[in-house]
Amino acid sequence: MKDIYRINWETNPTCNEDCTFCFATFNLPRETGAVGEGTENFRSPLNTLEAKMLIDSAHEIGAKEFLFGGGDPFIRKDMPDLIGYADELGLKTIVDTNCLILATREGLLEAVAPHIGRIGIPFDGSDPKTNDYMRSKQGAYRKQLKVLRASESYDYEVKVNTIVTKQNAKSIPDIARLLADSKVDRWSLDQFIPQGRGETNARKYSIDDSDYFAVVEAAKEVAAQVGATFEISGGDIETKTGTVLMFSPQGVAYIPDCSDKLYIGSIRYMTLRKILQAATHFDAGKHMRRYVE
Ligand code: SF4
């Protein structure tokens, strides 16, 4: 069987932000060709028990990390329970959140923090105007910053995620100044991928490879100037292709492949082992090099 280190689950079919570059799966396409398509519950989000079964499966096949991604995980009321469940099994939990709920719901961060291995916080501009324009939400920057600052009190790692597009390219290097005096372990600069909502807006956001790599270099220069100690990693489209096993909110496994999502099957109708066997476009070696080395 192919080795796998991390399972990614997009937790929600809705989001409280409306980022038009977003690659998340909200509703499945009309035809996926995936095992289970046409069954009654194929298009319904995983309930708590089913989500726990997915987490169990990840643990049983030897994955070490389980990522809870957007739409914002905390829209789900059961998210603290699910994060705690994965943590108890010994999986490193990674929670990618836009911070809208986490910054405002009393006691939530405090409750989940002991069970989080790493939090992912977005910054898509170095100033509120650019960031909030990118994320289509006024006040988003302030909430992201609030969670970033609050994270200094907890043991989990902090990773900042930035999507590099034609629209925010100029603003990105200066994000390094903002992050330099915060507790940040890693800053990930990912090239825009035209998937999900992003596919509709591909012309607006697409950035060619040379411009993307120039932004990453400029960001590294500013980070060095300000004495930042965090690691900077990049992910162009090619690096990502075939390296991630994703599950949609409905529990349908797919492999992101450039501008496509290659659907395999529903976790309700296939074991994770069978899904991995059928994932011909999943490059386990590339996956392990990306996440382990
Ligand atoms: S990028 Fe994240 S926060 Fe924005 S719409 Fe997509 S899932 Fe929601």
Coordinates of N, CA, C and O in Angstrom, one line a residue, residues 1-168:
M1 N 0.8 -1.2 0.0 CA 0.0 0.0 0.0 C 0.9 1.3 0.0 O 2.0 1.3 0.6
K2 N 0.4 2.3 -0.6 CA 1.1 3.6 -0.7 C 1.2 4.2 0.7 O 0.2 4.1 1.5
D3 N 2.4 4.8 1.0 CA 2.5 5.5 2.3 C 1.7 6.8 2.2 O 1.7 7.4 1.2
I4 N 1.2 7.2 3.3 CA 0.6 8.5 3.4 C 0.8 9.1 4.7 O 0.8 8.5 5.8
Y5 N 1.2 10.4 4.7 CA 1.6 11.1 6.0 C 0.4 12.0 6.5 O 0.2 12.1 7.7
R6 N -0.2 12.6 5.5 CA -1.3 13.5 5.9 C -2.6 13.3 5.1 O -2.5 13.1 3.9
I7 N -3.7 13.4 5.8 CA -5.0 13.4 5.2 C -5.6 14.8 5.3 O -5.6 15.4 6.4
N8 N -6.1 15.4 4.3 CA -6.7 16.7 4.3 C -8.2 16.6 4.2 O -8.7 16.0 3.2
W9 N -9.0 17.2 5.1 CA -10.4 17.2 5.0 C -10.9 18.7 4.9 O -10.7 19.4 5.8
E10 N -11.6 19.0 3.8 CA -12.3 20.3 3.8 C -13.6 20.1 4.5 O -14.5 19.3 4.1
T11 N -13.7 20.8 5.7 CA -14.7 20.4 6.7 C -16.2 20.9 6.3 O -17.1 20.3 6.9
N12 N -16.3 21.9 5.5 CA -17.6 22.5 5.4 C -18.0 22.8 4.0 O -17.2 23.3 3.2
P13 N -19.3 22.6 3.7 CA -19.8 23.0 2.3 C -20.2 24.5 2.3 O -20.8 24.9 1.3
T14 N -20.0 25.2 3.3 CA -20.2 26.7 3.3 C -19.0 27.4 3.9 O -18.2 26.8 4.6
C15 N -19.0 28.7 3.7 CA -17.9 29.5 4.4 C -18.5 30.8 4.8 O -19.4 31.3 4.2
N16 N -17.9 31.4 5.8 CA -18.3 32.7 6.3 C -17.5 33.8 5.5 O -17.6 35.0 5.9
E17 N -16.6 33.4 4.7 CA -15.9 34.4 3.8 C -16.2 34.0 2.3 O -16.8 32.9 2.1
D18 N -15.9 34.8 1.4 CA -16.3 34.6 0.1 C -15.1 34.9 -0.9 O -15.2 35.6 -1.9
C19 N -13.9 34.4 -0.5 CA -12.7 34.7 -1.2 C -12.9 34.1 -2.7 O -13.2 32.9 -2.8
T20 N -12.7 35.0 -3.6 CA -13.0 34.5 -5.0 C -11.9 33.8 -5.6 O -11.9 33.4 -6.8
F21 N -10.8 33.6 -4.9 CA -9.6 32.8 -5.4 C -9.7 31.4 -4.8 O -8.8 30.6 -5.0
C22 N -10.7 31.1 -4.0 CA -10.8 29.9 -3.2 C -10.8 28.7 -4.0 O -11.6 28.6 -4.9
F23 N -10.0 27.7 -3.6 CA -10.0 26.4 -4.3 C -10.9 25.3 -3.6 O -10.9 24.2 -4.1
A24 N -11.4 25.6 -2.5 CA -12.1 24.6 -1.7 C -13.3 24.1 -2.5 O -13.9 24.7 -3.3
T25 N -13.7 22.8 -2.1 CA -14.9 22.2 -2.7 C -16.1 22.6 -1.8 O -16.0 22.3 -0.6
F26 N -17.0 23.2 -2.3 CA -18.2 23.5 -1.5 C -19.3 22.5 -1.9 O -19.7 21.6 -1.1
N27 N -19.8 22.6 -3.1 CA -20.7 21.6 -3.6 C -20.0 20.8 -4.7 O -19.2 21.3 -5.5
L28 N -20.2 19.5 -4.7 CA -19.6 18.6 -5.6 C -20.1 18.9 -7.0 O -21.2 19.3 -7.2
P29 N -19.3 18.7 -8.1 CA -19.8 18.9 -9.4 C -20.9 17.9 -9.7 O -21.0 16.9 -9.1
R30 N -21.6 18.2 -10.8 CA -22.8 17.4 -11.1 C -22.4 15.9 -11.3 O -23.1 15.0 -10.9
E31 N -21.2 15.8 -12.0 CA -20.7 14.4 -12.2 C -19.3 14.3 -11.7 O -18.5 15.1 -12.1
T32 N -19.0 13.4 -10.8 CA -17.6 13.2 -10.3 C -17.0 12.0 -10.8 O -15.8 11.8 -10.9
G33 N -17.8 11.0 -11.2 CA -17.3 9.7 -11.6 C -16.8 8.9 -10.4 O -16.1 7.8 -10.5
A34 N -17.0 9.4 -9.2 CA -16.5 8.7 -7.9 C -17.4 7.6 -7.5 O -18.6 7.6 -7.7
V35 N -16.7 6.6 -6.8 CA -17.5 5.5 -6.3 C -18.5 6.0 -5.2 O -18.1 6.8 -4.4
G36 N -19.7 5.6 -5.3 CA -20.8 6.1 -4.4 C -21.7 7.1 -5.0 O -22.7 7.5 -4.5
E37 N -21.3 7.7 -6.2 CA -22.1 8.7 -6.8 C -23.5 8.1 -7.2 O -23.6 7.0 -7.6
G38 N -24.5 8.9 -6.9 CA -25.9 8.4 -7.2 C -26.5 7.8 -6.0 O -27.7 7.6 -6.0
T39 N -25.8 7.6 -4.9 CA -26.4 7.1 -3.7 C -27.0 8.2 -3.0 O -26.7 9.4 -3.2
E40 N -28.0 7.9 -2.1 CA -28.8 9.0 -1.5 C -28.0 10.0 -0.7 O -28.3 11.2 -0.8
N41 N -27.0 9.6 0.0 CA -26.3 10.5 0.9 C -24.9 11.0 0.3 O -24.2 11.7 1.0
F42 N -24.7 10.7 -1.0 CA -23.4 11.1 -1.6 C -23.1 12.6 -1.4 O -21.9 12.9 -1.2
R43 N -24.1 13.4 -1.5 CA -23.9 14.9 -1.5 C -24.1 15.5 -0.2 O -24.1 16.8 -0.1
S44 N -24.3 14.7 0.9 CA -24.5 15.4 2.2 C -23.2 15.4 3.0 O -22.4 14.4 2.9
P45 N -23.0 16.4 3.7 CA -21.7 16.5 4.5 C -21.6 15.4 5.5 O -22.6 14.9 6.0
L46 N -20.4 15.0 5.8 CA -20.2 14.0 6.8 C -20.7 14.5 8.2 O -20.5 15.6 8.5
N47 N -21.5 13.6 8.8 CA -21.9 14.0 10.2 C -20.7 13.7 11.2 O -19.7 13.2 10.8
T48 N -21.0 13.9 12.4 CA -19.9 13.8 13.4 C -19.3 12.4 13.5 O -18.1 12.2 13.5
L49 N -20.2 11.4 13.5 CA -19.8 10.0 13.6 C -19.0 9.6 12.3 O -17.9 9.0 12.4
E50 N -19.5 10.1 11.2 CA -18.7 9.7 9.9 C -17.4 10.4 9.9 O -16.4 9.9 9.4
A51 N -17.4 11.7 10.4 CA -16.1 12.4 10.4 C -15.1 11.7 11.3 O -13.9 11.5 11.0
K52 N -15.6 11.1 12.4 CA -14.7 10.4 13.3 C -14.2 9.1 12.7 O -13.1 8.7 12.9
M53 N -15.1 8.5 11.9 CA -14.7 7.3 11.2 C -13.5 7.6 10.1 O -12.6 6.8 10.0
L54 N -13.7 8.8 9.5 CA -12.6 9.2 8.6 C -11.3 9.4 9.4 O -10.2 9.0 8.9
I55 N -11.4 10.0 10.5 CA -10.2 10.3 11.3 C -9.6 8.9 11.8 O -8.4 8.7 11.7
D56 N -10.5 8.0 12.2 CA -10.0 6.6 12.6 C -9.3 6.0 11.5 O -8.2 5.4 11.7
S57 N -9.9 6.1 10.3 CA -9.2 5.4 9.1 C -7.9 6.0 8.8 O -6.9 5.3 8.5
A58 N -7.7 7.3 9.0 CA -6.4 8.0 8.7 C -5.4 7.4 9.7 O -4.3 7.1 9.4
H59 N -5.8 7.3 11.0 CA -4.9 6.7 12.0 C -4.6 5.3 11.7 O -3.4 4.9 11.8
E60 N -5.6 4.5 11.3 CA -5.3 3.1 11.1 C -4.4 2.8 9.9 O -3.6 1.8 10.0
I61 N -4.4 3.6 8.9 CA -3.5 3.3 7.8 C -2.1 4.0 8.0 O -1.3 3.9 7.1
G62 N -1.9 4.6 9.2 CA -0.6 5.1 9.5 C -0.3 6.5 9.2 O 0.8 7.0 9.3
A63 N -1.4 7.3 8.9 CA -1.1 8.8 8.7 C -0.7 9.4 10.0 O -1.1 8.9 11.1
K64 N 0.1 10.4 9.9 CA 0.6 11.1 11.2 C -0.1 12.4 11.4 O -0.1 12.9 12.5
E65 N -0.7 13.0 10.3 CA -1.3 14.3 10.4 C -2.7 14.3 9.8 O -2.9 13.6 8.8
F66 N -3.6 15.1 10.5 CA -4.9 15.2 9.9 C -5.2 16.7 9.9 O -5.2 17.4 10.9
L67 N -5.5 17.2 8.6 CA -5.7 18.6 8.5 C -7.2 18.9 8.3 O -7.9 18.3 7.5
F68 N -7.7 19.8 9.2 CA -9.1 20.3 9.1 C -9.0 21.6 8.4 O -8.5 22.6 8.9
G69 N -9.6 21.7 7.1 CA -9.5 22.9 6.3 C -10.9 23.6 6.2 O -11.9 23.2 6.8
G70 N -10.8 24.6 5.3 CA -12.1 25.3 5.1 C -13.0 24.7 4.1 O -12.7 23.7 3.5
G71 N -14.2 25.3 3.9 CA -14.7 26.5 4.6 C -14.3 26.5 6.1 O -13.8 25.5 6.6
D72 N -14.4 27.6 6.7 CA -13.9 27.7 8.1 C -14.4 26.5 9.0 O -15.6 26.3 9.2
P73 N -13.4 25.7 9.5 CA -13.8 24.6 10.3 C -14.8 24.9 11.4 O -15.6 24.1 11.8
F74 N -14.6 26.1 12.0 CA -15.4 26.4 13.2 C -16.8 26.7 13.0 O -17.6 27.0 13.9
I75 N -17.2 26.7 11.7 CA -18.7 26.8 11.4 C -19.3 25.5 12.0 O -20.5 25.6 12.4
R76 N -18.6 24.4 11.9 CA -19.1 23.2 12.4 C -19.1 23.2 14.0 O -18.0 23.4 14.5
K77 N -20.2 23.0 14.6 CA -20.3 23.0 16.0 C -19.5 21.9 16.7 O -19.1 22.0 17.8
D78 N -19.3 20.8 15.9 CA -18.6 19.6 16.5 C -17.1 19.7 16.3 O -16.4 18.8 16.7
M79 N -16.6 20.9 15.8 CA -15.2 20.9 15.5 C -14.3 20.7 16.8 O -13.3 20.0 16.7
P80 N -14.6 21.3 17.9 CA -13.7 21.1 19.1 C -13.7 19.6 19.4 O -12.6 19.0 19.8
D81 N -14.8 18.9 19.3 CA -14.9 17.4 19.6 C -14.0 16.7 18.6 O -13.2 15.8 18.9
L82 N -14.1 17.1 17.3 CA -13.3 16.3 16.3 C -11.8 16.6 16.4 O -11.0 15.7 16.2
I83 N -11.5 17.8 16.7 CA -10.0 18.1 16.9 C -9.5 17.3 18.1 O -8.4 16.7 18.0
G84 N -10.3 17.3 19.2 CA -9.9 16.5 20.4 C -9.8 15.0 20.1 O -8.9 14.4 20.5
Y85 N -10.7 14.6 19.3 CA -10.7 13.1 18.9 C -9.4 12.7 18.1 O -8.8 11.7 18.5
A86 N -9.1 13.5 17.1 CA -7.9 13.3 16.4 C -6.6 13.4 17.2 O -5.7 12.5 17.1
D87 N -6.6 14.3 18.1 CA -5.5 14.5 19.0 C -5.3 13.3 19.9 O -4.2 12.8 20.2
E88 N -6.4 12.8 20.5 CA -6.4 11.7 21.4 C -5.8 10.4 20.7 O -5.2 9.6 21.3
L89 N -6.1 10.3 19.4 CA -5.6 9.1 18.7 C -4.1 9.3 18.4 O -3.4 8.4 17.9
G90 N -3.5 10.5 18.6 CA -2.1 10.7 18.4 C -1.8 11.3 17.1 O -0.6 11.4 16.7
L91 N -2.8 11.7 16.4 CA -2.5 12.4 15.1 C -2.2 13.9 15.4 O -2.7 14.5 16.3
K92 N -1.3 14.4 14.6 CA -1.0 15.8 14.7 C -2.1 16.6 14.0 O -2.4 16.3 12.8
T93 N -2.8 17.4 14.7 CA -4.0 18.1 14.1 C -3.5 19.4 13.6 O -2.8 20.2 14.2
I94 N -3.9 19.7 12.3 CA -3.6 21.0 11.7 C -4.9 21.6 11.4 O -5.8 21.0 10.8
V95 N -5.1 22.8 11.8 CA -6.4 23.5 11.7 C -6.2 24.8 10.9 O -5.5 25.7 11.3
D96 N -6.7 24.8 9.7 CA -6.6 26.0 8.8 C -7.9 26.8 9.0 O -9.0 26.3 8.6
T97 N -7.8 28.0 9.5 CA -9.0 28.7 9.8 C -8.8 30.2 9.3 O -7.7 30.7 9.4
N98 N -9.9 30.8 8.9 CA -9.9 32.2 8.5 C -9.9 33.1 9.7 O -9.9 34.3 9.6
C99 N -10.1 32.5 10.9 CA -10.1 33.2 12.2 C -11.4 34.0 12.5 O -11.4 34.6 13.6
L100 N -12.3 34.1 11.7 CA -13.5 34.9 11.9 C -14.2 34.5 13.2 O -14.5 35.3 14.1
I101 N -14.4 33.2 13.4 CA -15.1 32.7 14.6 C -14.2 32.5 15.7 O -14.5 32.9 16.9
L102 N -13.0 32.1 15.4 CA -12.0 31.8 16.5 C -11.6 33.1 17.2 O -11.3 33.1 18.4
A103 N -11.7 34.2 16.5 CA -11.3 35.5 17.1 C -12.4 36.1 17.9 O -12.2 37.0 18.8
T104 N -13.6 35.6 17.7 CA -14.8 36.3 18.4 C -15.6 35.4 19.4 O -16.3 36.0 20.2
R105 N -15.4 34.1 19.2 CA -16.2 33.3 20.1 C -15.5 33.1 21.5 O -14.4 32.4 21.5
E106 N -16.1 33.6 22.5 CA -15.5 33.5 23.8 C -15.1 32.1 24.2 O -15.9 31.2 24.2
G107 N -13.8 31.9 24.6 CA -13.4 30.7 25.2 C -13.0 29.6 24.1 O -12.5 28.5 24.5
L108 N -13.3 29.8 22.8 CA -13.1 28.8 21.8 C -11.6 28.4 21.6 O -11.2 27.3 21.7
L109 N -10.8 29.5 21.4 CA -9.4 29.2 21.2 C -8.8 28.5 22.4 O -8.0 27.6 22.3
E110 N -9.1 29.0 23.6 CA -8.6 28.4 24.8 C -9.0 26.9 24.9 O -8.1 26.1 25.3
A111 N -10.2 26.6 24.5 CA -10.7 25.2 24.6 C -9.9 24.3 23.6 O -9.6 23.1 23.9
V112 N -9.7 24.8 22.4 CA -9.1 23.9 21.3 C -7.6 23.9 21.3 O -7.0 22.9 20.8
A113 N -7.0 25.0 21.8 CA -5.6 25.1 21.7 C -4.7 23.9 22.2 O -3.8 23.5 21.5
P114 N -5.1 23.3 23.3 CA -4.3 22.2 23.8 C -4.3 21.0 22.8 O -3.4 20.1 22.9
H115 N -5.3 20.9 21.9 CA -5.4 19.8 21.0 C -4.9 20.1 19.6 O -5.1 19.3 18.7
I116 N -4.4 21.3 19.4 CA -4.0 21.7 18.1 C -2.4 21.5 18.0 O -1.7 22.0 18.8
G117 N -2.0 20.9 16.9 CA -0.6 20.7 16.6 C 0.0 21.9 15.9 O 1.1 22.4 16.1
R118 N -0.8 22.4 14.9 CA -0.4 23.5 14.2 C -1.7 24.3 13.7 O -2.6 23.7 13.2
I119 N -1.6 25.6 13.7 CA -2.7 26.4 13.2 C -2.3 27.1 11.9 O -1.1 27.5 11.8
G120 N -3.2 27.2 11.0 CA -2.9 27.9 9.7 C -3.7 29.1 9.7 O -4.9 29.1 9.8
I121 N -3.0 30.3 9.6 CA -3.7 31.6 9.6 C -3.4 32.2 8.3 O -2.3 32.3 7.8
P122 N -4.5 32.8 7.6 CA -4.2 33.4 6.3 C -3.8 34.9 6.4 O -4.2 35.6 7.3
F123 N -2.9 35.3 5.6 CA -2.6 36.7 5.4 C -2.4 36.8 3.9 O -1.4 36.3 3.3
D124 N -3.3 37.6 3.2 CA -3.2 37.7 1.8 C -2.9 39.2 1.4 O -3.1 39.5 0.2
G125 N -2.4 39.9 2.3 CA -2.0 41.3 2.0 C -1.3 41.8 3.3 O -1.6 41.3 4.4
S126 N -0.4 42.8 3.1 CA 0.4 43.3 4.3 C -0.4 44.4 5.0 O 0.0 44.8 6.1
D127 N -1.5 44.8 4.5 CA -2.3 45.8 5.1 C -3.8 45.4 5.1 O -4.2 44.6 4.3
P128 N -4.6 46.0 6.0 CA -6.0 45.6 6.1 C -6.7 45.8 4.7 O -7.5 44.9 4.3
K129 N -6.4 46.8 4.0 CA -7.1 47.1 2.7 C -6.9 45.9 1.7 O -7.9 45.4 1.2
T130 N -5.6 45.6 1.5 CA -5.4 44.5 0.5 C -5.9 43.2 1.0 O -6.5 42.4 0.2
N131 N -5.6 42.9 2.3 CA -6.0 41.6 2.8 C -7.6 41.4 2.7 O -8.1 40.4 2.3
D132 N -8.3 42.4 3.2 CA -9.7 42.3 3.2 C -10.3 42.4 1.8 O -11.4 41.7 1.6
Y133 N -9.7 43.0 0.9 CA -10.2 43.0 -0.5 C -10.0 41.5 -1.0 O -10.9 41.0 -1.6
M134 N -8.9 40.9 -0.8 CA -8.6 39.6 -1.2 C -9.6 38.6 -0.6 O -10.1 37.7 -1.3
R135 N -9.9 38.8 0.7 CA -10.8 37.9 1.4 C -12.3 38.3 1.4 O -13.1 37.6 2.0
S136 N -12.5 39.3 0.7 CA -13.9 39.8 0.5 C -14.6 40.0 1.8 O -15.8 39.7 2.0
K137 N -13.9 40.4 2.8 CA -14.5 40.6 4.2 C -13.8 41.7 4.9 O -12.6 41.6 5.3
Q138 N -14.6 42.7 5.2 CA -14.0 43.8 6.0 C -13.8 43.3 7.4 O -14.7 42.6 8.0
G139 N -12.7 43.7 8.0 CA -12.4 43.2 9.4 C -11.7 41.9 9.5 O -11.3 41.5 10.6
A140 N -11.5 41.3 8.3 CA -10.8 39.9 8.4 C -9.4 40.1 8.9 O -8.9 39.3 9.7
Y141 N -8.7 41.1 8.4 CA -7.3 41.3 8.8 C -7.1 41.5 10.4 O -6.3 40.8 11.0
R142 N -8.1 42.2 10.9 CA -8.0 42.5 12.4 C -8.2 41.2 13.1 O -7.5 40.9 14.1
K143 N -9.1 40.3 12.7 CA -9.3 39.1 13.4 C -8.2 38.1 13.2 O -7.8 37.4 14.1
Q144 N -7.6 38.1 12.0 CA -6.4 37.2 11.8 C -5.3 37.6 12.7 O -4.6 36.8 13.3
L145 N -5.1 39.0 12.8 CA -4.0 39.5 13.7 C -4.3 39.1 15.1 O -3.4 38.8 15.9
K146 N -5.6 39.2 15.5 CA -5.9 38.9 16.9 C -5.6 37.4 17.2 O -5.0 37.2 18.3
V147 N -5.9 36.5 16.3 CA -5.5 35.1 16.6 C -4.0 34.9 16.5 O -3.5 34.2 17.4
L148 N -3.4 35.6 15.6 CA -1.9 35.5 15.5 C -1.3 35.9 16.8 O -0.4 35.2 17.4
R149 N -1.7 37.0 17.3 CA -1.1 37.5 18.6 C -1.5 36.6 19.8 O -0.6 36.3 20.6
A150 N -2.7 36.2 19.8 CA -3.2 35.3 20.9 C -2.4 34.0 20.9 O -2.2 33.3 22.0
S151 N -1.9 33.6 19.7 CA -1.3 32.3 19.6 C 0.1 32.2 20.4 O 0.6 31.2 20.6
E152 N 0.6 33.4 20.7 CA 1.8 33.5 21.5 C 1.7 32.8 22.8 O 2.7 32.4 23.4
S153 N 0.5 32.7 23.3 CA 0.3 32.1 24.6 C 0.2 30.5 24.6 O 0.0 29.9 25.6
Y154 N 0.2 30.0 23.4 CA -0.1 28.5 23.3 C 1.1 27.8 22.7 O 2.0 28.4 22.0
D155 N 1.1 26.5 22.8 CA 2.3 25.7 22.4 C 2.3 25.3 20.9 O 3.3 24.8 20.4
Y156 N 1.1 25.3 20.3 CA 1.0 24.9 18.9 C 1.9 25.7 18.0 O 2.3 26.8 18.3
E157 N 2.2 25.1 16.8 CA 3.0 25.8 15.8 C 2.1 26.7 15.0 O 0.9 26.5 15.0
V158 N 2.6 27.8 14.5 CA 1.8 28.7 13.7 C 2.4 28.7 12.3 O 3.6 28.9 12.1
K159 N 1.5 28.5 11.3 CA 1.9 28.6 9.9 C 1.0 29.7 9.3 O -0.2 29.7 9.5
V160 N 1.6 30.6 8.6 CA 0.8 31.6 7.9 C 0.7 31.2 6.4 O 1.8 30.8 5.8
N161 N -0.5 31.3 5.9 CA -0.7 30.9 4.5 C -1.1 32.1 3.7 O -2.0 32.8 4.0
T162 N -0.3 32.2 2.5 CA -0.6 33.3 1.6 C -0.8 32.8 0.2 O 0.0 31.9 -0.2
I163 N -1.9 33.2 -0.4 CA -2.1 32.7 -1.8 C -1.5 33.9 -2.7 O -2.0 35.0 -2.6
V164 N -0.6 33.5 -3.5 CA 0.1 34.5 -4.4 C -0.7 34.6 -5.7 O -0.8 33.6 -6.4
T165 N -1.2 35.8 -6.0 CA -2.0 36.0 -7.2 C -1.5 37.3 -7.9 O -0.8 38.0 -7.3
K166 N -2.1 37.5 -9.1 CA -1.7 38.7 -9.8 C -2.2 40.0 -9.0 O -1.6 41.0 -9.0
Q167 N -3.3 39.8 -8.2 CA -3.9 40.9 -7.5 C -3.1 41.4 -6.3 O -3.1 42.6 -6.0
N168 N -2.5 40.5 -5.6 CA -1.9 40.9 -4.3 C -0.3 40.8 -4.3 O 0.3 41.0 -3.3

